[in-house]
Short mmCIF file of C-alpha atoms in Angstrom, two decimals:
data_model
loop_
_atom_site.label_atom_id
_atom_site.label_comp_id
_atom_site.label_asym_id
_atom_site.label_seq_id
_atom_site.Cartn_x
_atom_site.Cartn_y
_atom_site.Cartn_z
CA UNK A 18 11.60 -32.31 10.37
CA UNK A 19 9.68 -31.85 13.41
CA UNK A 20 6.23 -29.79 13.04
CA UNK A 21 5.12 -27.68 15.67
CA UNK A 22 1.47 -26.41 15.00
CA UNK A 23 1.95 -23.56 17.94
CA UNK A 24 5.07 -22.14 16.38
CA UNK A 25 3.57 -22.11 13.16
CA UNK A 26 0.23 -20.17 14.13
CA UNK A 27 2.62 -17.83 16.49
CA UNK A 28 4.82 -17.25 13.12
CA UNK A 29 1.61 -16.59 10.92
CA UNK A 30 0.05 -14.39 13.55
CA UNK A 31 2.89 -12.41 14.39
CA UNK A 32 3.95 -11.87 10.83
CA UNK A 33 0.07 -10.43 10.33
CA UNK A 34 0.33 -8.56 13.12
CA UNK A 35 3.89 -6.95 12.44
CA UNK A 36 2.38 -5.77 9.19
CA UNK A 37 -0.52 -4.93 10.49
CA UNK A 38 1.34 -2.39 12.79
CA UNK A 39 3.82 -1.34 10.07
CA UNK A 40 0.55 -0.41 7.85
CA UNK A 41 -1.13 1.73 10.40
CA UNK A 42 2.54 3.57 11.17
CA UNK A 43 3.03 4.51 7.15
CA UNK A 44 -0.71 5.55 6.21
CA UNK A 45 -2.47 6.82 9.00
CA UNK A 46 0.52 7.65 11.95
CA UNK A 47 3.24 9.08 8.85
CA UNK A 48 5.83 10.12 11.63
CA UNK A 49 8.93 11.70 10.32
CA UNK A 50 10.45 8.88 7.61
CA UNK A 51 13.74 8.16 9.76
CA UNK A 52 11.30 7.94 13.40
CA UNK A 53 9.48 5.80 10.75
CA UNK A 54 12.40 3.66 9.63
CA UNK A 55 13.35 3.04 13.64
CA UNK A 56 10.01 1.60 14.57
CA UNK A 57 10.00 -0.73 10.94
CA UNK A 58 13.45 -1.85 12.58
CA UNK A 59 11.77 -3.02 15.74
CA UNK A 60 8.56 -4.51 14.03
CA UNK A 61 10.41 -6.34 11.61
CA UNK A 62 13.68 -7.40 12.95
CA UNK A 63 13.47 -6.91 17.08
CA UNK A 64 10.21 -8.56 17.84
CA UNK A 65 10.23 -11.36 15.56
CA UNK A 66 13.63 -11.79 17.10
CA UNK A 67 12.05 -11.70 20.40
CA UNK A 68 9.40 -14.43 20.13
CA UNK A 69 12.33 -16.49 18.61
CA UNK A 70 14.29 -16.53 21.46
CA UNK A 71 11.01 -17.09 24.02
CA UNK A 72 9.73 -20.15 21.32
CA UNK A 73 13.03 -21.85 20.83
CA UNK A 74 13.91 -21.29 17.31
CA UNK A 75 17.18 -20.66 15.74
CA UNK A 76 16.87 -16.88 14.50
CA UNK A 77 20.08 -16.98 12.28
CA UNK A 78 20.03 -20.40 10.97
CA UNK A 79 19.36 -18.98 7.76
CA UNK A 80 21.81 -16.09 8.10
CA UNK A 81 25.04 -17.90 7.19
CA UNK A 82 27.67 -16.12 5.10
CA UNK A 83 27.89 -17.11 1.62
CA UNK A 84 31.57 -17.95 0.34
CA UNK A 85 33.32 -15.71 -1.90
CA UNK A 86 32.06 -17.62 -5.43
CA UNK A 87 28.76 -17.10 -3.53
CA UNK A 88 29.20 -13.86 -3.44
CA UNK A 89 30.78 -13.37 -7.09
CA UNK A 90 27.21 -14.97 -8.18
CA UNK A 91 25.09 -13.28 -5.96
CA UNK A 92 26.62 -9.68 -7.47
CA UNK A 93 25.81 -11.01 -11.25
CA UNK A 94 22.66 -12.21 -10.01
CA UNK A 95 21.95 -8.57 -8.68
CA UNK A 96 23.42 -6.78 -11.35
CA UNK A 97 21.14 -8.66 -14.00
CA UNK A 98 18.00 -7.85 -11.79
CA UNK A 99 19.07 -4.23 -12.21
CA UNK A 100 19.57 -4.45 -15.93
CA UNK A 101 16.35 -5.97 -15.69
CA UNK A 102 14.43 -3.36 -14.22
CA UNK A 103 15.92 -0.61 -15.71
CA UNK A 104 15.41 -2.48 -19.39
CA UNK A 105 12.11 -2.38 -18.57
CA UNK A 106 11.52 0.94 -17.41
CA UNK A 107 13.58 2.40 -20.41
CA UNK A 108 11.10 0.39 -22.59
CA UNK A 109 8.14 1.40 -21.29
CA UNK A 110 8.63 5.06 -20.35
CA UNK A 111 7.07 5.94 -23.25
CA UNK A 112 3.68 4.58 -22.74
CA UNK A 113 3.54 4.56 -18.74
CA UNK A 114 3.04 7.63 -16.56
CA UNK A 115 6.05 6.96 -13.84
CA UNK A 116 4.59 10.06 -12.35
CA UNK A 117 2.30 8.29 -10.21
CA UNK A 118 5.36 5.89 -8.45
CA UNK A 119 7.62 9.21 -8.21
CA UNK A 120 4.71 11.67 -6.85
CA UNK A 121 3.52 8.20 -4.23
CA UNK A 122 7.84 7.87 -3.15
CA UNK A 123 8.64 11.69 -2.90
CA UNK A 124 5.05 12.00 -0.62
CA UNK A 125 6.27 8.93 1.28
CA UNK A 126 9.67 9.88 2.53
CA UNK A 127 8.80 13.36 3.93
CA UNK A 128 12.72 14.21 3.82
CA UNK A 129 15.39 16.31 2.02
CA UNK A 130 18.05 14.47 0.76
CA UNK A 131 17.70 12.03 -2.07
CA UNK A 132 20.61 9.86 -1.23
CA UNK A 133 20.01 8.94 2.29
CA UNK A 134 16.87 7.76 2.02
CA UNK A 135 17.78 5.86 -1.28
CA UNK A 136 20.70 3.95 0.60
CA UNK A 137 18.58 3.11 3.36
CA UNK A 138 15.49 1.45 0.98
CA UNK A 139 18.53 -0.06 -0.92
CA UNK A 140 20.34 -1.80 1.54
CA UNK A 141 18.08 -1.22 5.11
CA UNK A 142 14.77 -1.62 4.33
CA UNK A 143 15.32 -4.36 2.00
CA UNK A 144 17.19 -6.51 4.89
CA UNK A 145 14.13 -5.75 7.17
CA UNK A 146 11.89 -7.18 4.43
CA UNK A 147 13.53 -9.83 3.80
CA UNK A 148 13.98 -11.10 7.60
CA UNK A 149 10.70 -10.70 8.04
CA UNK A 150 9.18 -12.26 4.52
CA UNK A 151 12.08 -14.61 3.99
CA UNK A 152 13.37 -15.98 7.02
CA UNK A 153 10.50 -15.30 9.57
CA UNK A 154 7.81 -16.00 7.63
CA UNK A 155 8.67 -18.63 5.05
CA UNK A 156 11.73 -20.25 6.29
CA UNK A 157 11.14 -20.75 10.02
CA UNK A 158 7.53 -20.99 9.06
CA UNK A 159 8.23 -24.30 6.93
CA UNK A 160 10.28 -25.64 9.57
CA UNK A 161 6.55 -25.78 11.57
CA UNK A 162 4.42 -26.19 8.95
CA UNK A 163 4.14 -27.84 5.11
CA UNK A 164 6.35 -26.32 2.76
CA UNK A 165 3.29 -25.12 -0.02
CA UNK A 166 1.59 -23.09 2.73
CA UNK A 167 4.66 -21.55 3.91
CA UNK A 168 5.76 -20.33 0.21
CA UNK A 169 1.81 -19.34 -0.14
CA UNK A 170 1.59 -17.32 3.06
CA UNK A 171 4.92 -15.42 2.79
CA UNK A 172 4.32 -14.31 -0.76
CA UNK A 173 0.87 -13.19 -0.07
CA UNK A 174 1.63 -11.21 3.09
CA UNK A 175 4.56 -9.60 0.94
CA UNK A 176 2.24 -8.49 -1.90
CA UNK A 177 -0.73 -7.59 0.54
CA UNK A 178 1.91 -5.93 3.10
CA UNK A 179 3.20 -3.71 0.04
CA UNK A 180 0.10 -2.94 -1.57
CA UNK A 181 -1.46 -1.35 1.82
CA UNK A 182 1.49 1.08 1.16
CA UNK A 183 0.46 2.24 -2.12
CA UNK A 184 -2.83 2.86 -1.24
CA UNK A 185 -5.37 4.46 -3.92
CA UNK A 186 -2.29 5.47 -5.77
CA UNK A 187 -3.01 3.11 -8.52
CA UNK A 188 -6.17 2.61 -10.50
CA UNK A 189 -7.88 -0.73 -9.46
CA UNK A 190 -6.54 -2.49 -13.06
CA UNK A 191 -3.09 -1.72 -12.26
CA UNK A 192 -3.57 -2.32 -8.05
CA UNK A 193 -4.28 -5.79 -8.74
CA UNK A 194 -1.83 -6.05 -11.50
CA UNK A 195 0.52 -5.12 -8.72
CA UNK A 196 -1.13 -7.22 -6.24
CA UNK A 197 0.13 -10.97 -8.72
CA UNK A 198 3.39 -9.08 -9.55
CA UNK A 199 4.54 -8.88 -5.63
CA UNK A 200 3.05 -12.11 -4.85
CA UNK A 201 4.96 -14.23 -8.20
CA UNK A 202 8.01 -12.37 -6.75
CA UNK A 203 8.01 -13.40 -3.29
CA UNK A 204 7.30 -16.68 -4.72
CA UNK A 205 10.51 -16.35 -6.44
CA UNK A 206 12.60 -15.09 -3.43
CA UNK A 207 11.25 -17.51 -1.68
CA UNK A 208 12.10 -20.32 -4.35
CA UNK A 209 16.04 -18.83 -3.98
CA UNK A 210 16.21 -18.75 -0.35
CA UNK A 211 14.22 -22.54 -0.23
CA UNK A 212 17.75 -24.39 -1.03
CA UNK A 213 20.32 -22.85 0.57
CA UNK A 214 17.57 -21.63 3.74
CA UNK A 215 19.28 -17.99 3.39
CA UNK A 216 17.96 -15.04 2.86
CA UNK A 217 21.16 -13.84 0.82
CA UNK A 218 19.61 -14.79 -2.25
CA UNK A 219 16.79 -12.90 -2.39
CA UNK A 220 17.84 -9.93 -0.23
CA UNK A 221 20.31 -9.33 -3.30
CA UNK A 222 17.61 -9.57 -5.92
CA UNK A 223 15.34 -7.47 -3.72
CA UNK A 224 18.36 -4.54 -2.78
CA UNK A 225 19.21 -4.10 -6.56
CA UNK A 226 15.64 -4.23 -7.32
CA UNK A 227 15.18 -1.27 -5.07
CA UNK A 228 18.43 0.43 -6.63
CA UNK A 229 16.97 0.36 -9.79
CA UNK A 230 13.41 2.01 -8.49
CA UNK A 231 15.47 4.54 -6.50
CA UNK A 232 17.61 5.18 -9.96
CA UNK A 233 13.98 5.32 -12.28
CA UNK A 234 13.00 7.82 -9.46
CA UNK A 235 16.18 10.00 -9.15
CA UNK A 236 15.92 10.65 -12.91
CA UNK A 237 12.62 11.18 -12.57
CA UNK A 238 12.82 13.94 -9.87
CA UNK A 239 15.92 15.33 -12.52
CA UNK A 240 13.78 16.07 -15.17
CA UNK A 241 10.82 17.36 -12.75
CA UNK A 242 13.36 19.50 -11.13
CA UNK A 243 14.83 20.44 -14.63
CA UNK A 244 11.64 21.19 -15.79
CA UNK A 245 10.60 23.17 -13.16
CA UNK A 246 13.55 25.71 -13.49
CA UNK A 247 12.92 25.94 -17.15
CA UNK A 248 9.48 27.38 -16.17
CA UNK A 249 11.01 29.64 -13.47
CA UNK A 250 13.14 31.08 -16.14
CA UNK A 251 11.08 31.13 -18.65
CA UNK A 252 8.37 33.61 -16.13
CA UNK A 253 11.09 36.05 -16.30
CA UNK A 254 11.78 36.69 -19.28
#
């Protein structure tokens, strides 16, 4: 493999500065979540694109179609991250205050319409990630650069990228918590993408990840929304 110090740093500090940018856009700019959603599109996808084409480097090398057993595994593989999830959410419900991660997603998206938005986290945002994490910043990355540093920098940029999002919606405890739980899983989408050098892999475990948050928060808005008419009727009578 031929190393190439100069596309490595450009990698790194493009990747810092694309989330960087995305950061500033979702806490302090907040434009309307679909104007948002455009200009994540462009950070995340179009200029890394961009500074592929101008360095030399194969953009889609790691975008090849996986056969159809692929795919047979990669939908179990998704489906049991979903399972997963959900397991876990069922099993802890009773004991953790999902409030918080509802109130910090309904505040976020700044739209009407549950399903939109929950399609385009699912399947959208998750690509976006993913090319940018995944095949930007770990596998062209340790193409350029030793293999350890690449599958350290792209899973802390993921965690650190994702906890700039949440903000001060956490307690410190749980922010940090949060902090080693995104980082050990983009070590582990990185891990499934390190073989095969596509993002498929992981871009599955990540989009049914997000279908099970986007599930744990549509019954959550049910039962606020249920809740909430209960009250309503129960003023007038």
């Amino acid at each position: 493999m031929l190393m190439d110090k100069g596309k490595a740093i450009g990698i790194v500090v493009l990747s810092v500065v694309c989330c960087a940018v995305m950061a500033l856009v979702e806490t302090v700019v907040e434009p309307a979540y679909f104007v948002k959603s455009a200009i994540k599109a462009a950070v995340f996808l179009i200029i890394p694109l961009i500074f592929m084409k101008i360095s030399g480097i194969k953009a889609f090398g790691g975008l090849s179609l996986p056969n159809k057993k692929a795919v047979l595994g990669l939908l179990l593989l998704g489906a049991g991250v979903y399972a997963a999830v959900m397991g876990a959410y069922l099993l802890t419900k009773a004991r953790v205050d999902y409030s918080v991660l509802v109130a910090s997603l309904t505040a976020d998206q700044k739209v009407e319409g549950f399903l939109p938005v929950a399609l385009y986290i699912s399947f959208g945002n998750s690509f976006l990630e993913e090319f940018l994490f995944r095949n930007f910043a770990f596998i062209k990355l340790s193409e350029h650069i030793s293999k350890k540093l690449a599958y350290a920098f792209s899973s802390i940029a993921f965690a650190v990228y994702h906890i700039a999002m949440i903000g001060a919606a956490f307690p410190p405890p749980l922010t940090l918590l949060c902090v080693l739980g995104l980082a050990l899983g983009g070590l582990l989408f990185d891990y499934v993408d390190d073989r095969s050098k596509s993002i498929y892999r992981s871009w599955v475990i990540h989009m049914f990840a997000d279908i099970a948050i986007m599930t744990i928060w549509y019954i959550n808005i049910s039962v606020s929304y249920t809740h909430l008419r209960a009250h309503e009727t129960d003023q007038y009578l």
